[in-house]
PDB file of C-alpha atoms and ligand atoms in Angstrom:
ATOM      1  CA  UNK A  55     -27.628 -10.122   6.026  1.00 98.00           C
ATOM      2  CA  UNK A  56     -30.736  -8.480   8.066  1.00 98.00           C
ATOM      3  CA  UNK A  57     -31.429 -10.821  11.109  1.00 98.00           C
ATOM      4  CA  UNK A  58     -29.269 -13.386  10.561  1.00 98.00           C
ATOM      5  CA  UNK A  59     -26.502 -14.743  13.075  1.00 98.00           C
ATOM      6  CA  UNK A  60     -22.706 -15.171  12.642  1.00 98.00           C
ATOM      7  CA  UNK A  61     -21.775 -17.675  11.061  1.00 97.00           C
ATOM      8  CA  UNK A  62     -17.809 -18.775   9.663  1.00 96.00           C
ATOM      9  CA  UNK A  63     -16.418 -19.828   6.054  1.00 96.00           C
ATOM     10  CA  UNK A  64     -16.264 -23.395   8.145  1.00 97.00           C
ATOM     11  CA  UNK A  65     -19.984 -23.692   7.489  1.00 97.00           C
ATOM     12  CA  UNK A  66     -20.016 -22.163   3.780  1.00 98.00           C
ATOM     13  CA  UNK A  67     -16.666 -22.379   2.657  1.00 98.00           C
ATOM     14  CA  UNK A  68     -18.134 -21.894  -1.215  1.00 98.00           C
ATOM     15  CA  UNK A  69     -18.593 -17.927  -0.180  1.00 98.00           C
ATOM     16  CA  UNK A  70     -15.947 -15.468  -2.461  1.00 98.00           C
ATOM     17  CA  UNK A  71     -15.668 -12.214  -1.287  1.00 98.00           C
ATOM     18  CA  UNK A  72     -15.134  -9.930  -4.357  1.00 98.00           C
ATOM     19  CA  UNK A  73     -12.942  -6.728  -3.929  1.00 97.00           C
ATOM     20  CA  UNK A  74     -12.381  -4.287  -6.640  1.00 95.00           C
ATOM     21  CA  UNK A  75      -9.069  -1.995  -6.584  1.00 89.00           C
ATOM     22  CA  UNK A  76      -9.684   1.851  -6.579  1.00 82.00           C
ATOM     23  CA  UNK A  77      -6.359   3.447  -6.500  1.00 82.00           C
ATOM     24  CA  UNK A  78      -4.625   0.846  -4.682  1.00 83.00           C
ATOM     25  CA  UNK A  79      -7.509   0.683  -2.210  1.00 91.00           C
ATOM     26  CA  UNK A  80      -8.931  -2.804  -1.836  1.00 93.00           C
ATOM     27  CA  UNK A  81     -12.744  -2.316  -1.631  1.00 94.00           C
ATOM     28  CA  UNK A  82     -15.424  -4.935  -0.575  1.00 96.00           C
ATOM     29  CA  UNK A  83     -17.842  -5.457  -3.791  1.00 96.00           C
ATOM     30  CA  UNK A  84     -19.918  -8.288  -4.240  1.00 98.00           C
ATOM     31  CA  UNK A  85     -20.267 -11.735  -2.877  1.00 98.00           C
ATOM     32  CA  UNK A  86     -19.885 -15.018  -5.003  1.00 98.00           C
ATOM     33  CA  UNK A  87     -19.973 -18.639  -4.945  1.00 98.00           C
ATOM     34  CA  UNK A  88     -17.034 -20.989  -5.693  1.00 98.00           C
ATOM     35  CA  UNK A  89     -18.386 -23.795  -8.006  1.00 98.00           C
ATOM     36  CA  UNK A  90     -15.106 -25.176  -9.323  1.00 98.00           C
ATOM     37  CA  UNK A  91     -11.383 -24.624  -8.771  1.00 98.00           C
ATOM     38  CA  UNK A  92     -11.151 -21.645 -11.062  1.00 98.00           C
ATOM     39  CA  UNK A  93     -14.530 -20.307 -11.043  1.00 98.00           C
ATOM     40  CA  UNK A  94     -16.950 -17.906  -9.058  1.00 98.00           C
ATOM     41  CA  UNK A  95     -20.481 -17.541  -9.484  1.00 98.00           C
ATOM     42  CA  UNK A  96     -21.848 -13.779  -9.186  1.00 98.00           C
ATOM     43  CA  UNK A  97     -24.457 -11.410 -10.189  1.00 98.00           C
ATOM     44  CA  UNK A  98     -23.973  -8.967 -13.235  1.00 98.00           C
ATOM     45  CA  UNK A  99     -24.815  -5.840 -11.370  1.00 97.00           C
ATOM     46  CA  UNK A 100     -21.519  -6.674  -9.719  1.00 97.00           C
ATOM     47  CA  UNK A 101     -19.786  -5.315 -12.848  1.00 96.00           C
ATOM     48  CA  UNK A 102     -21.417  -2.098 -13.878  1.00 85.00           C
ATOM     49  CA  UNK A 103     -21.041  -0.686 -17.675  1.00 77.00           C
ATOM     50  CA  UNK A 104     -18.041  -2.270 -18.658  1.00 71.00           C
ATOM     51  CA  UNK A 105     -16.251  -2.442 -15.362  1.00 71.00           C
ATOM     52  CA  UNK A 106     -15.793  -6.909 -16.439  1.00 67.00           C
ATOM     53  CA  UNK A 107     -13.354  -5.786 -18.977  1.00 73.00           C
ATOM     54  CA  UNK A 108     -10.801  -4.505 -16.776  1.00 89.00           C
ATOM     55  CA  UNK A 109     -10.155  -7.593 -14.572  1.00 92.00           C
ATOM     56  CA  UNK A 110      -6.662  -6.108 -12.974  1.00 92.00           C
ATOM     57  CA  UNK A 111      -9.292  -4.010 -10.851  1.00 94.00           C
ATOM     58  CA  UNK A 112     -10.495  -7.088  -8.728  1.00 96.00           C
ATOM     59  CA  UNK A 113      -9.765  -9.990  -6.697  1.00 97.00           C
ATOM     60  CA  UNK A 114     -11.083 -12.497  -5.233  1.00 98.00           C
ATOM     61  CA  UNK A 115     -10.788 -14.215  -1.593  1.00 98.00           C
ATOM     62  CA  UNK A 116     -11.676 -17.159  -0.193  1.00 98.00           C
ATOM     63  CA  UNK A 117     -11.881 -18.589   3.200  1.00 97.00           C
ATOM     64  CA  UNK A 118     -12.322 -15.061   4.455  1.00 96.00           C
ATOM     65  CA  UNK A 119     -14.322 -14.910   8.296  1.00 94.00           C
ATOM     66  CA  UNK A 120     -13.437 -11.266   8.301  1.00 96.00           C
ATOM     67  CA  UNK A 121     -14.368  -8.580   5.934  1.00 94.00           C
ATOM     68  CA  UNK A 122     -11.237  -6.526   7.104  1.00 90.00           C
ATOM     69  CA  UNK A 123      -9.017  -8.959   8.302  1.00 92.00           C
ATOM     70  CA  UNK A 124      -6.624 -11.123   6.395  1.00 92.00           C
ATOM     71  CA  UNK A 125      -5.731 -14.577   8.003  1.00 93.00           C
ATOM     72  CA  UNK A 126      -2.943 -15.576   5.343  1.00 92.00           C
ATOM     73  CA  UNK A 127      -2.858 -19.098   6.211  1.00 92.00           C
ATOM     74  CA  UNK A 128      -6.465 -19.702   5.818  1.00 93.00           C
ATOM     75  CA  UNK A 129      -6.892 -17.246   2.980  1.00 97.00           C
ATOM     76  CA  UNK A 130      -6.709 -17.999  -0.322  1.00 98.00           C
ATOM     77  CA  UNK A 131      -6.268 -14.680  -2.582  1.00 97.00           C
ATOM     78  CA  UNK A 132      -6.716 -14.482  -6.613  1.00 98.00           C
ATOM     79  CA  UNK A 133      -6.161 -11.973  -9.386  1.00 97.00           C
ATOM     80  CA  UNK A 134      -9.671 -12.363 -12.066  1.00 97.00           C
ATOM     81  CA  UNK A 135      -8.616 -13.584 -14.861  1.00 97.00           C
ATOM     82  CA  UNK A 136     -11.562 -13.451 -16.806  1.00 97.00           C
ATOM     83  CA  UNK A 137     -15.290 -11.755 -15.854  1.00 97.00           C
ATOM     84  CA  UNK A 138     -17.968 -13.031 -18.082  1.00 97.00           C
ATOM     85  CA  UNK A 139     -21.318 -11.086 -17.580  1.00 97.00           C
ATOM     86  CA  UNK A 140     -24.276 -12.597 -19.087  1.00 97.00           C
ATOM     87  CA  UNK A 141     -25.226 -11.596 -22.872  1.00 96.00           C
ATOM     88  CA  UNK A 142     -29.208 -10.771 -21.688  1.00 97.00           C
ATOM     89  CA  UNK A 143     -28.270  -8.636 -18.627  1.00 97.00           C
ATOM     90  CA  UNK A 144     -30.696  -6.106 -18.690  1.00 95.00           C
ATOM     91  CA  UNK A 145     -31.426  -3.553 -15.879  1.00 94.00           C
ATOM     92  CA  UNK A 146     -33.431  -0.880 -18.154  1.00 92.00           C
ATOM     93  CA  UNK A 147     -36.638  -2.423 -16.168  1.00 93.00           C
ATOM     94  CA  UNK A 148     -34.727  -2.014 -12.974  1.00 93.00           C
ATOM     95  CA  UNK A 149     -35.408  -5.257 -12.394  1.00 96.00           C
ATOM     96  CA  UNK A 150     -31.221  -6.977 -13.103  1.00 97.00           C
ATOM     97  CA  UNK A 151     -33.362  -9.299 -15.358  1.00 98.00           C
ATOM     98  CA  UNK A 152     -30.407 -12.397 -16.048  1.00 98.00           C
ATOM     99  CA  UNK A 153     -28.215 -11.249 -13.259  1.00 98.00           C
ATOM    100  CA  UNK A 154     -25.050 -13.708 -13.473  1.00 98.00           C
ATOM    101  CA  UNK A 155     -21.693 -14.021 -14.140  1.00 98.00           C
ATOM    102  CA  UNK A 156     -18.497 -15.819 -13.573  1.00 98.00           C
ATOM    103  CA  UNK A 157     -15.454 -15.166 -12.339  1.00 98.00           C
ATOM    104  CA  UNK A 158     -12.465 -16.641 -13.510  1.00 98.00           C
ATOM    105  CA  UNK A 159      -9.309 -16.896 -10.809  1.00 98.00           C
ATOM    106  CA  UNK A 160      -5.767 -17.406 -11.366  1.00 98.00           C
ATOM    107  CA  UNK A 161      -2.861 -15.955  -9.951  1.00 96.00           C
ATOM    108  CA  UNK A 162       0.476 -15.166 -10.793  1.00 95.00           C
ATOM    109  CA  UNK A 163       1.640 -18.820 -10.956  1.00 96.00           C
ATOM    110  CA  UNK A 164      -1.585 -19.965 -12.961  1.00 95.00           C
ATOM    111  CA  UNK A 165      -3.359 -21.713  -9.891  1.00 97.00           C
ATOM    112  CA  UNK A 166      -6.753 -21.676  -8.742  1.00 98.00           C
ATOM    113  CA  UNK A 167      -8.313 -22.681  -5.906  1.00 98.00           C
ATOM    114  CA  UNK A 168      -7.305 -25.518  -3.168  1.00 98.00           C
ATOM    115  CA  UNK A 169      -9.594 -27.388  -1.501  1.00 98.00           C
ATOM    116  CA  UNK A 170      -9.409 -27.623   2.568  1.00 97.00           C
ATOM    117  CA  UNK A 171     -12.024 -27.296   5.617  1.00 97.00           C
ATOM    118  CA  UNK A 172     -11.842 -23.590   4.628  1.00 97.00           C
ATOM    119  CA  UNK A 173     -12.285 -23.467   0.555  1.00 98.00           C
ATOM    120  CA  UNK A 174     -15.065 -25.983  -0.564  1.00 98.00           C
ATOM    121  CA  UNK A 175     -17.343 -26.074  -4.205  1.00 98.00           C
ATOM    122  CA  UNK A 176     -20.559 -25.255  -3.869  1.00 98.00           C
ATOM    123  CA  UNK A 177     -22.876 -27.744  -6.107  1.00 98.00           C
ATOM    124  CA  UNK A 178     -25.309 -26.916  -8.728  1.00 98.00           C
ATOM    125  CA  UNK A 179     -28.944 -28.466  -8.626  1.00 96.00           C
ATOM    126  CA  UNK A 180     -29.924 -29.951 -12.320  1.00 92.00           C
ATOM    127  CA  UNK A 181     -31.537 -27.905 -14.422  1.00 90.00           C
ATOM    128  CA  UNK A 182     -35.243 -29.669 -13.932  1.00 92.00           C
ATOM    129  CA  UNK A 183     -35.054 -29.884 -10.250  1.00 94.00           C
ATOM    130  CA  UNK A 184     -37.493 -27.885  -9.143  1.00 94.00           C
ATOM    131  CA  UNK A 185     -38.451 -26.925  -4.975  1.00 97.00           C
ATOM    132  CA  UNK A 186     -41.785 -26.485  -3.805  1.00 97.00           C
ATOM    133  CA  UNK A 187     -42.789 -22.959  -2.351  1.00 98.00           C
ATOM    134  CA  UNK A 188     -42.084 -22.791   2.034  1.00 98.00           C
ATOM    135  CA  UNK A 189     -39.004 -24.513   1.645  1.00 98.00           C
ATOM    136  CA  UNK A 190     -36.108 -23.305   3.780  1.00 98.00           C
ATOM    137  CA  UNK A 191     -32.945 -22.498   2.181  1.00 98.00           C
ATOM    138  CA  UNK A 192     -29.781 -20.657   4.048  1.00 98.00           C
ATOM    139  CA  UNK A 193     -27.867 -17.503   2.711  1.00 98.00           C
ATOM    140  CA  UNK A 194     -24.694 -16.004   3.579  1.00 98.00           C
ATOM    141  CA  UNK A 195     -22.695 -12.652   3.137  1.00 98.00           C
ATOM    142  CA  UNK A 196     -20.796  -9.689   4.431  1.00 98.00           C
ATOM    143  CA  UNK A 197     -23.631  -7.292   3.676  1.00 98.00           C
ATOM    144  CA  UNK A 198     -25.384  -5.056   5.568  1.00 98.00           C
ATOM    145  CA  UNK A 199     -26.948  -5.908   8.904  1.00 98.00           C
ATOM    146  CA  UNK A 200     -29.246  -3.434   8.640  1.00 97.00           C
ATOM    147  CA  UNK A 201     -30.892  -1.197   5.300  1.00 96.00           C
ATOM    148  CA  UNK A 202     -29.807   2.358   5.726  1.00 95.00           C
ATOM    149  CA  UNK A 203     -26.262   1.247   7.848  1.00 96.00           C
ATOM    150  CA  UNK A 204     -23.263   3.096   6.115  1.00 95.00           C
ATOM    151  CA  UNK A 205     -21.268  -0.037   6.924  1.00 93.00           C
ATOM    152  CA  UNK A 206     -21.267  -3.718   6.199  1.00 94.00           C
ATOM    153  CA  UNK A 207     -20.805  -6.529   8.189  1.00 95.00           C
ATOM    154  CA  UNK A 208     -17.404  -6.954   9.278  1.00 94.00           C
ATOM    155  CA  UNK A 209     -18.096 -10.893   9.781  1.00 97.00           C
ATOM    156  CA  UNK A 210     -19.326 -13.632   7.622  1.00 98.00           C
ATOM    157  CA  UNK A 211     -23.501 -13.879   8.715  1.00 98.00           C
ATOM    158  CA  UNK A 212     -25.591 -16.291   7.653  1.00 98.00           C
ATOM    159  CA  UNK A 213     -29.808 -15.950   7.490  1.00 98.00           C
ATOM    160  CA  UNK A 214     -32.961 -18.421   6.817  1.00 98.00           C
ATOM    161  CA  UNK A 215     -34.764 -17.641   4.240  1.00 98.00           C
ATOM    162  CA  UNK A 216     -38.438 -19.333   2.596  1.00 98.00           C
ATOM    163  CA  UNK A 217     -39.035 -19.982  -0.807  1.00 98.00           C
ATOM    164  CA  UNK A 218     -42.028 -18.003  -2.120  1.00 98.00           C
ATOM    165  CA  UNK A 219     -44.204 -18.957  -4.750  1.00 98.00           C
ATOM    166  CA  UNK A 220     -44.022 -17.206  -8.042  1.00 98.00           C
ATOM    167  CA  UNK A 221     -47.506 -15.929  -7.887  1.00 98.00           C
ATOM    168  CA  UNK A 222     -47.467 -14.432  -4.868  1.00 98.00           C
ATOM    169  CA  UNK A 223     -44.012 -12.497  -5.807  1.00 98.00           C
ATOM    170  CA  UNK A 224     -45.669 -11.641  -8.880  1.00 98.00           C
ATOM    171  CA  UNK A 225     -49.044 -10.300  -6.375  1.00 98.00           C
ATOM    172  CA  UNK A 226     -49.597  -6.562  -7.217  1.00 98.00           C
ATOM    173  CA  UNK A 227     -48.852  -6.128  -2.982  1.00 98.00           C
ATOM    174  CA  UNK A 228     -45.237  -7.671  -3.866  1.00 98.00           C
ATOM    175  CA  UNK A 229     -43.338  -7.004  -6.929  1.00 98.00           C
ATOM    176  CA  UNK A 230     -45.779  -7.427  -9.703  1.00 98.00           C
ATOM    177  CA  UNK A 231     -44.213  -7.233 -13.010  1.00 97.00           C
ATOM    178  CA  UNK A 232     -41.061  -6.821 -12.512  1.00 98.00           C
ATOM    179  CA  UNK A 233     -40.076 -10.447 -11.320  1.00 98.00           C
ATOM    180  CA  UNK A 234     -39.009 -12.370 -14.643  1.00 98.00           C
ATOM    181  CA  UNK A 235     -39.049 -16.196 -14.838  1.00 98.00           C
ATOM    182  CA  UNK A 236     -35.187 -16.041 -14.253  1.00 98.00           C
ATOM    183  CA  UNK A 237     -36.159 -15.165 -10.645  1.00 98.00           C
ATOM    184  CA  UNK A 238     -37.627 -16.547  -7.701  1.00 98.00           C
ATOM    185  CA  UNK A 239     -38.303 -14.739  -4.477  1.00 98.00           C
ATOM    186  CA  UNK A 240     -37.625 -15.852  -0.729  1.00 98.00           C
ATOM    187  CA  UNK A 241     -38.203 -14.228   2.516  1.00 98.00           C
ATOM    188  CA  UNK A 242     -38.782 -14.665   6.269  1.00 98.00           C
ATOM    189  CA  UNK A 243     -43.095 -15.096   6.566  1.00 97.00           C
ATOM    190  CA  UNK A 244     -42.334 -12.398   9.451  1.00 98.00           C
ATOM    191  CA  UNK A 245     -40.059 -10.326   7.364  1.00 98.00           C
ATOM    192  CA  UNK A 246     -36.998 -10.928  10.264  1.00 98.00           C
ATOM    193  CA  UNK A 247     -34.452 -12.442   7.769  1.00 98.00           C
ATOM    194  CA  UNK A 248     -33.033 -10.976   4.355  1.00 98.00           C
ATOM    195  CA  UNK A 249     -30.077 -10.413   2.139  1.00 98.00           C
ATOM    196  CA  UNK A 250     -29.293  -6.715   1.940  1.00 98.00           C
ATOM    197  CA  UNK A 251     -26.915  -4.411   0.149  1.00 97.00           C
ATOM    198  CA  UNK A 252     -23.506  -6.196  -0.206  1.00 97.00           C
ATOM    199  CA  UNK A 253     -24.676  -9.616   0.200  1.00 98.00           C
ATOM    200  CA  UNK A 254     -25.511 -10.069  -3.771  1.00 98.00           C
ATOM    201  CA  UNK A 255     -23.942 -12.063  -6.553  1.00 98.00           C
ATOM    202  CA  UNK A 256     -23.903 -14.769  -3.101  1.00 98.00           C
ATOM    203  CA  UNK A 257     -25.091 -18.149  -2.714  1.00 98.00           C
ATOM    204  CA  UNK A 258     -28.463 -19.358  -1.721  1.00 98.00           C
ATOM    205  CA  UNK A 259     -28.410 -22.921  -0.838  1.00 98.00           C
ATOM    206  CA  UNK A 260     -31.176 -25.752  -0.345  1.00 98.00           C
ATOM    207  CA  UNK A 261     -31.212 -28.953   0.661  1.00 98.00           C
ATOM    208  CA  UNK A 262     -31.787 -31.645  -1.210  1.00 97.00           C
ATOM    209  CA  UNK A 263     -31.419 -35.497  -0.614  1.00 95.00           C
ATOM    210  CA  UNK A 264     -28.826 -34.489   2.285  1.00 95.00           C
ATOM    211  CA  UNK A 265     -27.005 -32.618   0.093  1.00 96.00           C
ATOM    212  CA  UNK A 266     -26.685 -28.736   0.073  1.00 98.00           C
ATOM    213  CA  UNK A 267     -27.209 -27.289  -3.792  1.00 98.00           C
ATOM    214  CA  UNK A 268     -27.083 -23.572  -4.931  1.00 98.00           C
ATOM    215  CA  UNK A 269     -30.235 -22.382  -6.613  1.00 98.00           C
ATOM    216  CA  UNK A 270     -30.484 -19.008  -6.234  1.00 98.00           C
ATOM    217  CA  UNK A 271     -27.901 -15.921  -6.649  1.00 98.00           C
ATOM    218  CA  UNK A 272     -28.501 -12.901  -4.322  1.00 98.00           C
ATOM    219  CA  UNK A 273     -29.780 -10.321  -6.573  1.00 98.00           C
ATOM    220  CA  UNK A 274     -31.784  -7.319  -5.846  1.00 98.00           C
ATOM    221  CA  UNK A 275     -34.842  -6.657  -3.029  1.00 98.00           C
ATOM    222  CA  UNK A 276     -36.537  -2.866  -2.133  1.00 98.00           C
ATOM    223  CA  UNK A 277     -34.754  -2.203   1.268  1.00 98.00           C
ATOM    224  CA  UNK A 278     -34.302  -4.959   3.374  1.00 98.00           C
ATOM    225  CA  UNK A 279     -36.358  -7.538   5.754  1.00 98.00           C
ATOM    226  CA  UNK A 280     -39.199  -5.428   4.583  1.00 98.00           C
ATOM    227  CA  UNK A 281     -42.875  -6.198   4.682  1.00 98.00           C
ATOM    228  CA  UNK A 282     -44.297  -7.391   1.431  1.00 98.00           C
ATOM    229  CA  UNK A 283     -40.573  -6.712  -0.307  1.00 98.00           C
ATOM    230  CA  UNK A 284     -38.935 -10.331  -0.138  1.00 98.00           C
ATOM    231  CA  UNK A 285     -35.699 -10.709  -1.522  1.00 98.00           C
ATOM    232  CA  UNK A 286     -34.963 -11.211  -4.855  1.00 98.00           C
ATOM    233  CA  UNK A 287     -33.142 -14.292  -6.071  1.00 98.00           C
ATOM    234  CA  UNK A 288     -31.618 -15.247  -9.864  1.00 98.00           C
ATOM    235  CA  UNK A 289     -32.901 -18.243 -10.385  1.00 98.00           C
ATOM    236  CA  UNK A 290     -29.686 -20.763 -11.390  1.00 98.00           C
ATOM    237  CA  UNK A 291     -31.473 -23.715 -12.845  1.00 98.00           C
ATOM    238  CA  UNK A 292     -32.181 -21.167 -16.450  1.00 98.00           C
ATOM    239  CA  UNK A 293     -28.299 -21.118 -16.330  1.00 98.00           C
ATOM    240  CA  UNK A 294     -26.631 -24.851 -16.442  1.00 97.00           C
ATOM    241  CA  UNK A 295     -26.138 -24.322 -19.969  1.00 96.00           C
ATOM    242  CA  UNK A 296     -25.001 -20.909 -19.933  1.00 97.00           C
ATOM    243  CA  UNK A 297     -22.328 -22.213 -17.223  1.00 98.00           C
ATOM    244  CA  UNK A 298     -21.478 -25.420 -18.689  1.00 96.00           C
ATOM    245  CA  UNK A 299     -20.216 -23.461 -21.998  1.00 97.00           C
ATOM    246  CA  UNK A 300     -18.677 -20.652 -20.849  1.00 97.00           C
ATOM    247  CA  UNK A 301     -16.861 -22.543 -18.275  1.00 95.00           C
ATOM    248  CA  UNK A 302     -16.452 -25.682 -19.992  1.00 88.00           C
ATOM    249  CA  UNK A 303     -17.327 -27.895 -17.040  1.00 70.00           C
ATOM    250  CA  UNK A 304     -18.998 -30.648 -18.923  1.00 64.00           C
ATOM    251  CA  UNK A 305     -19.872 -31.913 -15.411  1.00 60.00           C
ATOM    252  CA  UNK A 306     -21.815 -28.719 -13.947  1.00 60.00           C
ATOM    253  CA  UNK A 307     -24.854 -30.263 -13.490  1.00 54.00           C
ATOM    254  CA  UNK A 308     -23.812 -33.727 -12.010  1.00 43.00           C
ATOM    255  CA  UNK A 309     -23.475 -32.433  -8.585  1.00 43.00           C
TER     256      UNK A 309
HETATM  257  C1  4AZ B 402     -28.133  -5.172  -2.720  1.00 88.19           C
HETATM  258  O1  4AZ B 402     -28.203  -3.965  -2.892  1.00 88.19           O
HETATM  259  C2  4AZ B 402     -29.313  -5.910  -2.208  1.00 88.19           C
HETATM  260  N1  4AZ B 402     -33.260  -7.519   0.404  1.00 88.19           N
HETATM  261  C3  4AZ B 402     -29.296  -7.279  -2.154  1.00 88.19           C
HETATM  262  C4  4AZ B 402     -30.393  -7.978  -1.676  1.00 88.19           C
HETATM  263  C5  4AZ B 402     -31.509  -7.289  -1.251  1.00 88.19           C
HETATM  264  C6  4AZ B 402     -31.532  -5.910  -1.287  1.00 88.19           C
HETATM  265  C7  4AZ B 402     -30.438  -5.215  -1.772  1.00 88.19           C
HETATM  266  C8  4AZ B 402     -32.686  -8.065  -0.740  1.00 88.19           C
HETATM  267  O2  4AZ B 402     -27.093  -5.779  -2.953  1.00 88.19           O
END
């Protein structure tokens, strides 16, 4: 997150931190969204060429403040079970056109997640609700501060972010073609607040009716907090259905 602040897993205790397992070294991938007891919600870049058929190579935390730091009493840690990538992934634009996928946790006993002040689901909007362009939605991640840092944030940030409106993303100054109706941009109007590299396949949350619903999963952006270059969202209301059947969760939709 580029100009955000610190935040804690208090205030967005849906936020997975995915790790992935290179010779026994536990390496900070991807965020993700909790949006039931056994599932995460992520992008498919997350998983490159066939990576989401070896699940013993990740985990998944929640209730993590610290990147490198493990609090084992508010931590919950799982083995992935399952890594479903979407069918219509496609990055041969170089554009991560239908970037999603779930997670699913278990560990050795078979359990998934437990809810506390830590460990919380996220909810997911219906699939016709629809928010008008300027609206101000929050994101969160352990990504990079900064585009160009070697390092990532070693605490959970979160960042404000505005909704922009398809044309304009679609403006030959912004991103032109390559922004597909499965995305939706959002961005600071003075460029000070953005996701950056580490903080995809995380949540981006809006209000609505009091209550806080994901639409959007951190995707893919040129640099970061740069002019005319918002960030790049996957847009979750195409994917109720998707989610309802490969999860299962009749429910996904009611909120
Ligand atoms: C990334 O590489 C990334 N500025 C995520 C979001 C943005 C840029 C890069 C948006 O994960």
């Amino acid at each position: 997150i580029v100009g955000g602040t610190v935040s804690t897993v208090e205030s967005h205790p849906w936020v997975a931190a995915i790790f992935s397992r290179s010779k026994s070294k536990k390496v900070f991938r991807c965020g993700g969204s909790l949006i039931s007891a056994c599932w995460v919600l992520t992008a498919a870049h997350c998983f490159p060429d066939g990576s989401h058929t070896k699940e013993r190579r990740f985990s998944v935390s929640l209730g993590k403040n610290a990147l490198n730091e493990t609090d084992l009493y508010a931590e919950q840690t799982f083995r992935v079970e399952q890594i479903i990538v979407h069918e219509g992934f496609n990055n041969s634009e170089g554009n991560f056109n239908n970037d999603i996928a779930l997670v699913k946790l278990t560990t050795k006993y078979g359990k998934c997640a437990e809810e506390n002040h830590l460990v919380k689901t996220v909810c997911l909007p219906p699939p016709l609700q629809r928010l008008q362009p300027g609206v101000t939605c929050e994101i969160a991640g352990y990504g990079k501060e900064k585009y160009g840092l070697w390092y990532r944030s070693q605490l959970l940030q979160e960042a404000q972010v505005n909704l922009f409106a398809d044309d304009v993303c679609r403006h030959e100054d912004y991103y032109a073609n390559m922004i597909t109706d499965n995305m939706f941009c959002a961005g600071r109007p003075d460029w000070s607040q953005d996701a950056c590299e580490g903080d995809s396949g995380g949540p981006l949350v809006c209000e609505v009716g009091g209550r806080l619903f994901q639409f959007g999963v951190i995707s893919w952006g040129d640099g970061c907090a740069k002019e005319f270059r918002p960030g790049v969202y996957t847009k979750v209301t195409n994917y109720n259905g998707w989610i309802g059947e490969k999860t299962r969760l009749p429910s996904i939709t009611a909120g």
